[in-house]
PDB file of C-alpha atoms and ligand atoms in Angstrom:
ATOM      1  CA  MET L   1     -18.917  -6.465 -13.760  1.00  0.00           C
ATOM      2  CA  GLN L   2     -17.705  -8.121 -16.782  1.00  0.00           C
ATOM      3  CA  VAL L   3     -14.776  -9.945 -16.926  1.00  0.00           C
ATOM      4  CA  ILE L   4     -13.906 -10.383 -20.732  1.00  0.00           C
ATOM      5  CA  HIS L   5     -11.029 -12.262 -22.383  1.00  0.00           C
ATOM      6  CA  THR L   6     -10.854 -11.644 -25.967  1.00  0.00           C
ATOM      7  CA  ILE L   7     -10.351  -8.321 -27.741  1.00  0.00           C
ATOM      8  CA  SER L   8     -13.456  -8.680 -29.911  1.00  0.00           C
ATOM      9  CA  GLU L   9     -15.973  -9.152 -27.020  1.00  0.00           C
ATOM     10  CA  LEU L  10     -14.144  -6.043 -25.134  1.00  0.00           C
ATOM     11  CA  ARG L  11     -14.727  -3.587 -28.149  1.00  0.00           C
ATOM     12  CA  ASP L  12     -18.585  -4.806 -28.210  1.00  0.00           C
ATOM     13  CA  ALA L  13     -18.971  -4.446 -24.440  1.00  0.00           C
ATOM     14  CA  LEU L  14     -17.321  -0.705 -24.965  1.00  0.00           C
ATOM     15  CA  ALA L  15     -19.189   0.066 -27.768  1.00  0.00           C
ATOM     16  CA  THR L  16     -21.729   2.370 -26.183  1.00  0.00           C
ATOM     17  CA  HIS L  17     -19.595   4.020 -24.015  1.00  0.00           C
ATOM     18  CA  ARG L  18     -17.616   7.195 -25.100  1.00  0.00           C
ATOM     19  CA  GLN L  19     -15.970   7.987 -21.891  1.00  0.00           C
ATOM     20  CA  ARG L  20     -13.523   5.135 -20.856  1.00  0.00           C
ATOM     21  CA  GLY L  21     -11.477   5.231 -17.831  1.00  0.00           C
ATOM     22  CA  PHE L  22      -8.847   2.815 -18.099  1.00  0.00           C
ATOM     23  CA  VAL L  23      -6.259   0.914 -15.342  1.00  0.00           C
ATOM     24  CA  PRO L  24      -3.930  -1.232 -16.990  1.00  0.00           C
ATOM     25  CA  THR L  25      -2.216  -3.636 -14.113  1.00  0.00           C
ATOM     26  CA  MET L  26      -0.805  -7.129 -14.011  1.00  0.00           C
ATOM     27  CA  GLY L  27      -2.887  -8.566 -11.287  1.00  0.00           C
ATOM     28  CA  ASN L  28      -2.248  -9.637  -7.887  1.00  0.00           C
ATOM     29  CA  LEU L  29      -4.021  -6.670  -6.897  1.00  0.00           C
ATOM     30  CA  HIS L  30      -3.462  -4.493  -3.799  1.00  0.00           C
ATOM     31  CA  ASP L  31      -5.108  -1.693  -2.360  1.00  0.00           C
ATOM     32  CA  GLY L  32      -2.941   0.682  -4.558  1.00  0.00           C
ATOM     33  CA  HIS L  33      -4.461  -0.747  -7.588  1.00  0.00           C
ATOM     34  CA  LEU L  34      -7.976  -0.412  -6.161  1.00  0.00           C
ATOM     35  CA  GLN L  35      -7.202   3.379  -5.296  1.00  0.00           C
ATOM     36  CA  LEU L  36      -6.605   3.700  -9.406  1.00  0.00           C
ATOM     37  CA  VAL L  37      -9.409   2.460  -9.934  1.00  0.00           C
ATOM     38  CA  ARG L  38     -11.519   4.562  -7.741  1.00  0.00           C
ATOM     39  CA  GLN L  39      -9.653   7.477  -9.206  1.00  0.00           C
ATOM     40  CA  ALA L  40     -10.740   6.507 -12.873  1.00  0.00           C
ATOM     41  CA  ARG L  41     -14.444   5.814 -11.483  1.00  0.00           C
ATOM     42  CA  GLU L  42     -14.455   9.430 -10.015  1.00  0.00           C
ATOM     43  CA  LEU L  43     -12.434  10.858 -13.057  1.00  0.00           C
ATOM     44  CA  VAL L  44     -14.847   9.198 -15.800  1.00  0.00           C
ATOM     45  CA  GLY L  45     -18.046  10.098 -13.935  1.00  0.00           C
ATOM     46  CA  PRO L  46     -21.156   7.543 -13.247  1.00  0.00           C
ATOM     47  CA  ALA L  47     -21.955   7.392 -16.933  1.00  0.00           C
ATOM     48  CA  GLY L  48     -18.496   6.292 -18.262  1.00  0.00           C
ATOM     49  CA  ALA L  49     -16.941   2.974 -18.325  1.00  0.00           C
ATOM     50  CA  VAL L  50     -14.024   1.988 -15.723  1.00  0.00           C
ATOM     51  CA  VAL L  51     -12.091  -0.822 -17.473  1.00  0.00           C
ATOM     52  CA  ALA L  52      -9.037  -2.558 -15.740  1.00  0.00           C
ATOM     53  CA  SER L  53      -6.939  -4.914 -17.535  1.00  0.00           C
ATOM     54  CA  VAL L  54      -4.967  -7.969 -15.902  1.00  0.00           C
ATOM     55  CA  PHE L  55      -2.008  -9.143 -17.908  1.00  0.00           C
ATOM     56  CA  VAL L  56       1.304 -10.168 -17.026  1.00  0.00           C
ATOM     57  CA  ASN L  57       3.258  -9.049 -19.844  1.00  0.00           C
ATOM     58  CA  ARG L  58       6.353 -11.309 -20.648  1.00  0.00           C
ATOM     59  CA  LEU L  59       7.722  -8.254 -22.833  1.00  0.00           C
ATOM     60  CA  GLN L  60       8.770  -6.459 -19.849  1.00  0.00           C
ATOM     61  CA  PHE L  61      10.253  -9.388 -17.808  1.00  0.00           C
ATOM     62  CA  ALA L  62      14.272 -10.001 -18.328  1.00  0.00           C
ATOM     63  CA  PRO L  63      15.026 -13.964 -18.859  1.00  0.00           C
ATOM     64  CA  HIS L  64      16.259 -14.020 -15.072  1.00  0.00           C
ATOM     65  CA  GLU L  65      13.199 -11.754 -13.660  1.00  0.00           C
ATOM     66  CA  ASP L  66       9.958 -13.411 -12.123  1.00  0.00           C
ATOM     67  CA  PHE L  67       7.530 -14.086 -14.918  1.00  0.00           C
ATOM     68  CA  ASP L  68       7.010 -17.585 -14.403  1.00  0.00           C
ATOM     69  CA  THR L  69       6.710 -17.179 -10.574  1.00  0.00           C
ATOM     70  CA  TYR L  70       4.639 -13.832 -10.839  1.00  0.00           C
ATOM     71  CA  PRO L  71       1.452 -14.082  -8.752  1.00  0.00           C
ATOM     72  CA  ARG L  72      -1.733 -14.932 -11.348  1.00  0.00           C
ATOM     73  CA  THR L  73      -4.826 -14.357  -8.903  1.00  0.00           C
ATOM     74  CA  LEU L  74      -7.634 -13.469 -11.335  1.00  0.00           C
ATOM     75  CA  ALA L  75     -10.531 -14.913  -9.319  1.00  0.00           C
ATOM     76  CA  ARG L  76      -9.451 -12.498  -6.364  1.00  0.00           C
ATOM     77  CA  ASP L  77      -8.521  -9.812  -8.178  1.00  0.00           C
ATOM     78  CA  CYS L  78     -12.088  -9.731 -10.024  1.00  0.00           C
ATOM     79  CA  GLU L  79     -13.669  -9.761  -6.460  1.00  0.00           C
ATOM     80  CA  LEU L  80     -11.545  -6.810  -5.326  1.00  0.00           C
ATOM     81  CA  LEU L  81     -12.067  -4.814  -8.514  1.00  0.00           C
ATOM     82  CA  GLU L  82     -15.826  -5.345  -8.366  1.00  0.00           C
ATOM     83  CA  GLY L  83     -15.731  -3.819  -5.002  1.00  0.00           C
ATOM     84  CA  ALA L  84     -13.808  -0.705  -6.084  1.00  0.00           C
ATOM     85  CA  GLY L  85     -16.504   0.057  -9.070  1.00  0.00           C
ATOM     86  CA  CYS L  86     -14.860  -1.667 -12.091  1.00  0.00           C
ATOM     87  CA  ASP L  87     -17.112  -2.198 -14.994  1.00  0.00           C
ATOM     88  CA  ILE L  88     -15.344  -4.372 -17.209  1.00  0.00           C
ATOM     89  CA  VAL L  89     -11.933  -6.537 -16.048  1.00  0.00           C
ATOM     90  CA  PHE L  90      -9.779  -7.162 -19.530  1.00  0.00           C
ATOM     91  CA  ALA L  91      -7.912 -10.463 -18.924  1.00  0.00           C
ATOM     92  CA  PRO L  92      -6.586 -11.738 -22.500  1.00  0.00           C
ATOM     93  CA  SER L  93      -4.756 -14.957 -22.585  1.00  0.00           C
ATOM     94  CA  GLU L  94      -1.220 -14.430 -23.808  1.00  0.00           C
ATOM     95  CA  ASN L  95      -2.058 -16.002 -27.022  1.00  0.00           C
ATOM     96  CA  GLU L  96      -5.122 -13.341 -27.819  1.00  0.00           C
ATOM     97  CA  LEU L  97      -2.648  -9.995 -26.975  1.00  0.00           C
ATOM     98  CA  TYR L  98       0.599 -12.008 -28.511  1.00  0.00           C
ATOM     99  CA  PRO L  99      -0.622 -14.039 -31.319  1.00  0.00           C
ATOM    100  CA  GLU L 100       2.497 -13.923 -33.165  1.00  0.00           C
ATOM    101  CA  LEU L 101       6.014 -12.860 -31.962  1.00  0.00           C
ATOM    102  CA  GLN L 102       5.386  -9.157 -30.983  1.00  0.00           C
ATOM    103  CA  GLY L 103       8.034  -7.687 -33.833  1.00  0.00           C
ATOM    104  CA  TYR L 104       6.966  -4.444 -33.527  1.00  0.00           C
ATOM    105  CA  LYS L 105       7.364  -2.841 -30.740  1.00  0.00           C
ATOM    106  CA  VAL L 106       7.234   0.747 -29.144  1.00  0.00           C
ATOM    107  CA  GLN L 107      10.721   1.904 -28.153  1.00  0.00           C
ATOM    108  CA  PRO L 108      11.368   4.778 -25.871  1.00  0.00           C
ATOM    109  CA  PRO L 109      14.208   7.463 -26.149  1.00  0.00           C
ATOM    110  CA  ALA L 110      17.311   6.170 -24.030  1.00  0.00           C
ATOM    111  CA  GLU L 111      17.496   9.415 -22.115  1.00  0.00           C
ATOM    112  CA  LEU L 112      14.170   8.690 -20.328  1.00  0.00           C
ATOM    113  CA  ALA L 113      14.099   4.919 -20.648  1.00  0.00           C
ATOM    114  CA  ASP L 114      17.680   3.690 -20.437  1.00  0.00           C
ATOM    115  CA  ILE L 115      18.436   5.286 -17.101  1.00  0.00           C
ATOM    116  CA  LEU L 116      17.533   4.226 -13.149  1.00  0.00           C
ATOM    117  CA  GLU L 117      14.990   1.610 -13.880  1.00  0.00           C
ATOM    118  CA  GLY L 118      15.837   1.121 -17.572  1.00  0.00           C
ATOM    119  CA  HIS L 119      19.643   0.933 -16.811  1.00  0.00           C
ATOM    120  CA  PHE L 120      18.879  -2.422 -14.559  1.00  0.00           C
ATOM    121  CA  ARG L 121      16.185  -3.195 -16.423  1.00  0.00           C
ATOM    122  CA  PRO L 122      17.502  -3.444 -20.235  1.00  0.00           C
ATOM    123  CA  GLY L 123      14.172  -3.424 -22.226  1.00  0.00           C
ATOM    124  CA  PHE L 124      11.481  -2.930 -19.434  1.00  0.00           C
ATOM    125  CA  PHE L 125      10.345   0.229 -20.690  1.00  0.00           C
ATOM    126  CA  THR L 126       9.988  -1.210 -24.326  1.00  0.00           C
ATOM    127  CA  GLY L 127       8.371  -3.950 -23.054  1.00  0.00           C
ATOM    128  CA  VAL L 128       5.868  -1.753 -20.967  1.00  0.00           C
ATOM    129  CA  CYS L 129       5.444   1.170 -23.283  1.00  0.00           C
ATOM    130  CA  THR L 130       4.510  -1.689 -26.001  1.00  0.00           C
ATOM    131  CA  VAL L 131       1.781  -3.595 -24.088  1.00  0.00           C
ATOM    132  CA  VAL L 132       0.439  -0.523 -22.975  1.00  0.00           C
ATOM    133  CA  HIS L 133       0.298   1.148 -26.704  1.00  0.00           C
ATOM    134  CA  LYS L 134      -1.311  -1.871 -27.649  1.00  0.00           C
ATOM    135  CA  LEU L 135      -3.669  -1.835 -24.700  1.00  0.00           C
ATOM    136  CA  PHE L 136      -4.661   1.811 -25.376  1.00  0.00           C
ATOM    137  CA  ASN L 137      -5.348   0.778 -28.898  1.00  0.00           C
ATOM    138  CA  ILE L 138      -7.808  -1.990 -27.894  1.00  0.00           C
ATOM    139  CA  VAL L 139      -9.440  -0.078 -24.988  1.00  0.00           C
ATOM    140  CA  GLN L 140      -9.217   3.134 -26.704  1.00  0.00           C
ATOM    141  CA  PRO L 141      -9.804   4.929 -23.472  1.00  0.00           C
ATOM    142  CA  THR L 142     -10.409   8.810 -22.716  1.00  0.00           C
ATOM    143  CA  LEU L 143      -7.969   8.651 -19.488  1.00  0.00           C
ATOM    144  CA  ALA L 144      -5.809   6.110 -17.803  1.00  0.00           C
ATOM    145  CA  VAL L 145      -4.877   6.209 -14.515  1.00  0.00           C
ATOM    146  CA  PHE L 146      -0.911   4.677 -13.424  1.00  0.00           C
ATOM    147  CA  GLY L 147       0.179   4.485  -9.899  1.00  0.00           C
ATOM    148  CA  LYS L 148       3.176   7.231  -8.757  1.00  0.00           C
ATOM    149  CA  LYS L 149       5.001   4.451  -7.174  1.00  0.00           C
ATOM    150  CA  ASP L 150       6.083   3.522 -10.617  1.00  0.00           C
ATOM    151  CA  TYR L 151       7.358   6.829 -11.112  1.00  0.00           C
ATOM    152  CA  GLN L 152       9.808   6.513 -14.252  1.00  0.00           C
ATOM    153  CA  GLN L 153       7.277   4.326 -15.907  1.00  0.00           C
ATOM    154  CA  LEU L 154       4.322   7.212 -15.686  1.00  0.00           C
ATOM    155  CA  MET L 155       6.958   9.715 -16.964  1.00  0.00           C
ATOM    156  CA  VAL L 156       7.834   7.501 -19.852  1.00  0.00           C
ATOM    157  CA  LEU L 157       4.301   6.527 -20.663  1.00  0.00           C
ATOM    158  CA  ARG L 158       3.397  10.428 -20.185  1.00  0.00           C
ATOM    159  CA  ARG L 159       5.743  10.978 -23.113  1.00  0.00           C
ATOM    160  CA  MET L 160       5.061   8.454 -25.224  1.00  0.00           C
ATOM    161  CA  VAL L 161       0.913   9.622 -25.277  1.00  0.00           C
ATOM    162  CA  ALA L 162       2.094  13.156 -26.064  1.00  0.00           C
ATOM    163  CA  GLN L 163       4.782  12.409 -28.558  1.00  0.00           C
ATOM    164  CA  MET L 164       2.207   9.747 -30.351  1.00  0.00           C
ATOM    165  CA  ALA L 165      -0.284  12.052 -30.053  1.00  0.00           C
ATOM    166  CA  LEU L 166      -2.867   9.715 -28.224  1.00  0.00           C
ATOM    167  CA  PRO L 167      -6.507  11.262 -27.290  1.00  0.00           C
ATOM    168  CA  ILE L 168      -5.681   9.985 -23.673  1.00  0.00           C
ATOM    169  CA  GLU L 169      -5.423  12.095 -20.728  1.00  0.00           C
ATOM    170  CA  ILE L 170      -3.435  10.413 -18.343  1.00  0.00           C
ATOM    171  CA  HIS L 171      -3.334  10.428 -14.504  1.00  0.00           C
ATOM    172  CA  GLY L 172      -0.881   9.867 -11.882  1.00  0.00           C
ATOM    173  CA  GLY L 173      -2.296   8.228  -8.674  1.00  0.00           C
ATOM    174  CA  GLU L 174      -0.793   8.678  -4.978  1.00  0.00           C
ATOM    175  CA  THR L 175       1.461   5.641  -3.694  1.00  0.00           C
ATOM    176  CA  ARG L 176      -0.461   3.824  -1.040  1.00  0.00           C
ATOM    177  CA  ARG L 177       1.678   2.862   2.027  1.00  0.00           C
ATOM    178  CA  SER L 178       1.034   0.334   5.189  1.00  0.00           C
ATOM    179  CA  ALA L 179       0.102   2.058   8.302  1.00  0.00           C
ATOM    180  CA  GLN L 180       4.017   1.857   9.061  1.00  0.00           C
ATOM    181  CA  GLY L 181       4.735   3.375   5.577  1.00  0.00           C
ATOM    182  CA  LEU L 182       5.640   0.617   3.318  1.00  0.00           C
ATOM    183  CA  ALA L 183       4.806   1.396  -0.344  1.00  0.00           C
ATOM    184  CA  LEU L 184       2.153  -1.295  -1.538  1.00  0.00           C
ATOM    185  CA  SER L 185       3.843  -3.534  -4.073  1.00  0.00           C
ATOM    186  CA  SER L 186       2.404  -6.872  -5.595  1.00  0.00           C
ATOM    187  CA  ARG L 187       6.202  -7.945  -4.780  1.00  0.00           C
ATOM    188  CA  ASN L 188       5.964  -7.496  -1.161  1.00  0.00           C
ATOM    189  CA  GLY L 189       4.075 -10.724  -0.863  1.00  0.00           C
ATOM    190  CA  TYR L 190       7.851 -12.139  -1.653  1.00  0.00           C
ATOM    191  CA  LEU L 191       8.961 -10.826   1.805  1.00  0.00           C
ATOM    192  CA  SER L 192       9.068 -12.541   4.764  1.00  0.00           C
ATOM    193  CA  GLU L 193       7.223 -10.812   8.040  1.00  0.00           C
ATOM    194  CA  ALA L 194      10.928  -9.682   9.347  1.00  0.00           C
ATOM    195  CA  GLU L 195      12.248  -8.542   5.813  1.00  0.00           C
ATOM    196  CA  LYS L 196       8.371  -6.396   5.855  1.00  0.00           C
ATOM    197  CA  VAL L 197       9.837  -4.601   8.888  1.00  0.00           C
ATOM    198  CA  GLU L 198      13.266  -4.522   7.649  1.00  0.00           C
ATOM    199  CA  ALA L 199      12.005  -3.157   4.057  1.00  0.00           C
ATOM    200  CA  LEU L 200      10.997   0.238   5.796  1.00  0.00           C
ATOM    201  CA  ARG L 201      14.477   1.252   5.293  1.00  0.00           C
ATOM    202  CA  LEU L 202      14.099   1.989   2.007  1.00  0.00           C
ATOM    203  CA  SER L 203      11.737   5.136   2.377  1.00  0.00           C
ATOM    204  CA  ARG L 204      13.436   6.132   5.592  1.00  0.00           C
ATOM    205  CA  THR L 205      16.375   6.345   3.066  1.00  0.00           C
ATOM    206  CA  LEU L 206      14.607   8.149   0.605  1.00  0.00           C
ATOM    207  CA  LYS L 207      13.632  10.664   3.327  1.00  0.00           C
ATOM    208  CA  SER L 208      16.792  11.474   4.723  1.00  0.00           C
ATOM    209  CA  LEU L 209      18.631  12.249   1.360  1.00  0.00           C
ATOM    210  CA  ILE L 210      15.251  14.757   0.993  1.00  0.00           C
ATOM    211  CA  ALA L 211      16.138  15.954   4.560  1.00  0.00           C
ATOM    212  CA  HIS L 212      19.870  16.514   3.722  1.00  0.00           C
ATOM    213  CA  TRP L 213      19.148  18.708   0.462  1.00  0.00           C
ATOM    214  CA  GLN L 214      16.349  20.411   2.445  1.00  0.00           C
ATOM    215  CA  ALA L 215      19.158  21.388   5.073  1.00  0.00           C
ATOM    216  CA  GLY L 216      21.077  22.730   2.362  1.00  0.00           C
ATOM    217  CA  GLU L 217      23.479  20.093   1.249  1.00  0.00           C
ATOM    218  CA  ARG L 218      23.962  20.213  -2.117  1.00  0.00           C
ATOM    219  CA  ASP L 219      26.811  17.389  -2.601  1.00  0.00           C
ATOM    220  CA  VAL L 220      24.321  15.226  -4.192  1.00  0.00           C
ATOM    221  CA  ALA L 221      26.728  12.597  -5.139  1.00  0.00           C
ATOM    222  CA  ALA L 222      28.043  12.307  -2.051  1.00  0.00           C
ATOM    223  CA  MET L 223      24.637  12.125  -0.334  1.00  0.00           C
ATOM    224  CA  GLU L 224      23.553   9.470  -2.877  1.00  0.00           C
ATOM    225  CA  ALA L 225      27.177   7.636  -2.002  1.00  0.00           C
ATOM    226  CA  ASP L 226      26.600   7.811   1.964  1.00  0.00           C
ATOM    227  CA  ALA L 227      22.722   6.751   1.255  1.00  0.00           C
ATOM    228  CA  LEU L 228      23.752   3.280  -0.758  1.00  0.00           C
ATOM    229  CA  ARG L 229      26.371   2.799   1.891  1.00  0.00           C
ATOM    230  CA  SER L 230      23.887   2.602   4.312  1.00  0.00           C
ATOM    231  CA  LEU L 231      21.720   0.016   2.854  1.00  0.00           C
ATOM    232  CA  ARG L 232      24.574  -1.755   2.031  1.00  0.00           C
ATOM    233  CA  ASP L 233      25.852  -1.529   5.354  1.00  0.00           C
ATOM    234  CA  ALA L 234      22.254  -3.084   6.486  1.00  0.00           C
ATOM    235  CA  GLY L 235      22.734  -6.161   4.049  1.00  0.00           C
ATOM    236  CA  TRP L 236      20.638  -4.958   0.922  1.00  0.00           C
ATOM    237  CA  VAL L 237      22.037  -4.468  -2.714  1.00  0.00           C
ATOM    238  CA  PRO L 238      20.992  -1.666  -3.493  1.00  0.00           C
ATOM    239  CA  ASP L 239      20.785  -0.768  -7.773  1.00  0.00           C
ATOM    240  CA  TYR L 240      20.332   3.162  -7.268  1.00  0.00           C
ATOM    241  CA  ILE L 241      19.219   6.013  -4.987  1.00  0.00           C
ATOM    242  CA  THR L 242      19.161   9.313  -6.399  1.00  0.00           C
ATOM    243  CA  LEU L 243      17.538  12.818  -5.957  1.00  0.00           C
ATOM    244  CA  ARG L 244      16.412  13.654  -9.458  1.00  0.00           C
ATOM    245  CA  ARG L 245      14.221  16.647 -11.198  1.00  0.00           C
ATOM    246  CA  GLN L 246      10.595  15.557 -11.486  1.00  0.00           C
ATOM    247  CA  HIS L 247       9.542  16.194 -14.589  1.00  0.00           C
ATOM    248  CA  ASP L 248      12.536  14.572 -16.782  1.00  0.00           C
ATOM    249  CA  LEU L 249      14.461  12.740 -14.004  1.00  0.00           C
ATOM    250  CA  GLY L 250      17.567  14.814 -14.909  1.00  0.00           C
ATOM    251  CA  PRO L 251      19.698  15.969 -12.244  1.00  0.00           C
ATOM    252  CA  ALA L 252      18.199  17.795  -8.790  1.00  0.00           C
ATOM    253  CA  VAL L 253      18.416  21.773  -9.516  1.00  0.00           C
ATOM    254  CA  GLU L 254      17.972  23.996  -6.969  1.00  0.00           C
ATOM    255  CA  GLY L 255      14.358  25.764  -7.339  1.00  0.00           C
ATOM    256  CA  GLN L 256      12.632  22.903  -9.127  1.00  0.00           C
ATOM    257  CA  PRO L 257      10.330  20.217  -7.896  1.00  0.00           C
ATOM    258  CA  LEU L 258      12.337  16.936  -6.990  1.00  0.00           C
ATOM    259  CA  VAL L 259      11.980  13.366  -6.348  1.00  0.00           C
ATOM    260  CA  ALA L 260      14.134  10.912  -4.477  1.00  0.00           C
ATOM    261  CA  LEU L 261      13.972   7.541  -5.912  1.00  0.00           C
ATOM    262  CA  GLY L 262      15.546   4.090  -5.045  1.00  0.00           C
ATOM    263  CA  ALA L 263      15.450   0.527  -5.690  1.00  0.00           C
ATOM    264  CA  ALA L 264      17.197  -1.921  -3.988  1.00  0.00           C
ATOM    265  CA  LYS L 265      17.177  -6.119  -3.338  1.00  0.00           C
ATOM    266  CA  LEU L 266      16.580  -7.123   0.075  1.00  0.00           C
ATOM    267  CA  GLY L 267      17.117 -10.906   0.165  1.00  0.00           C
ATOM    268  CA  SER L 268      15.789 -11.650  -3.305  1.00  0.00           C
ATOM    269  CA  THR L 269      13.137  -9.352  -3.564  1.00  0.00           C
ATOM    270  CA  ARG L 270      13.665  -5.863  -5.597  1.00  0.00           C
ATOM    271  CA  LEU L 271      11.874  -3.011  -4.040  1.00  0.00           C
ATOM    272  CA  ILE L 272      11.189   0.404  -5.653  1.00  0.00           C
ATOM    273  CA  ASP L 273      10.222   3.376  -3.770  1.00  0.00           C
ATOM    274  CA  ASN L 274      10.162   7.083  -4.354  1.00  0.00           C
ATOM    275  CA  LEU L 275       9.145  10.351  -2.442  1.00  0.00           C
ATOM    276  CA  GLU L 276       8.302  13.832  -4.150  1.00  0.00           C
ATOM    277  CA  ILE L 277       9.536  16.960  -2.771  1.00  0.00           C
TER     278      ILE L 277
HETATM  279  O1  LIG M   1       2.474  -1.126 -13.639  1.00  0.00           O
HETATM  280  C1  LIG M   1       2.500  -2.462 -14.097  1.00  0.00           C
HETATM  281  O2  LIG M   1       1.714  -3.267 -13.311  1.00  0.00           O
HETATM  282  C2  LIG M   1       2.924  -2.452 -15.459  1.00  0.00           C
HETATM  283  O3  LIG M   1       4.076  -2.247 -15.899  1.00  0.00           O
HETATM  284  C3  LIG M   1       1.758  -2.225 -16.592  1.00  0.00           C
HETATM  285  C4  LIG M   1       1.460  -1.075 -16.506  1.00  0.00           C
HETATM  286  C5  LIG M   1       0.393  -2.784 -16.083  1.00  0.00           C
HETATM  287  C6  LIG M   1       2.309  -2.723 -18.049  1.00  0.00           C
HETATM  288  O4  LIG M   1       2.108  -4.269 -18.125  1.00  0.00           O
END
């Protein structure tokens, strides 16, 4: 496996590979990321190249968020990536990816990107779309794999690729969970042992929202309000708990595939999770 830090070296290394599977990450990897790499390997075949990027993208962090403290663990990430079948790690410096102020940005439409995560993290999806579009231009992958854990991100990026006619297949990777059911996340490292147990309440709350829908309840606003209340009663600060249509995250409607999504702060750690029906 090669570890490459510059765009020109990456382009040289990729020149002979037509089939390229790409997994963009911000590092501090866990088994969820490695599963995306294994999926990319499977999809691209033994002759294709699997590229993973490791870059903590300043553009998607608000000033009060954890950009400065976000764990940077490149040496360990590279070991894990090699074990998962990655061929090339692209780990550019900030100066390599943003040598000047990134004034040109990719702005996703408000109806997709200013709801849910985008409502609570204004500008987040512009930061994500801008860096992913730029990474796509650099790597020029034939396919890319993103985790379903960041459900809205996957949807926003799928639409970007479709609207911009980028010749890249986008694949979603299933969320990996601990044996107890906690969705793996780089931010779980911020949780104390007691918080790791309490954190399971988020997926339990989403399961219970789904159970109410499956039992025939249709007052979604009341169901969501109950779910928010139960999290607040347990000391959480929830941003949203909601039941939506899968394809565009519009309101839940009978007969369409749905997804329950939630984001909430436990102590100082913001967690997100989702479950498809
Ligand atoms: O999901 C992430 O880790 C990031 O949002 C991504 C897609 C690597 C862009 O920085």
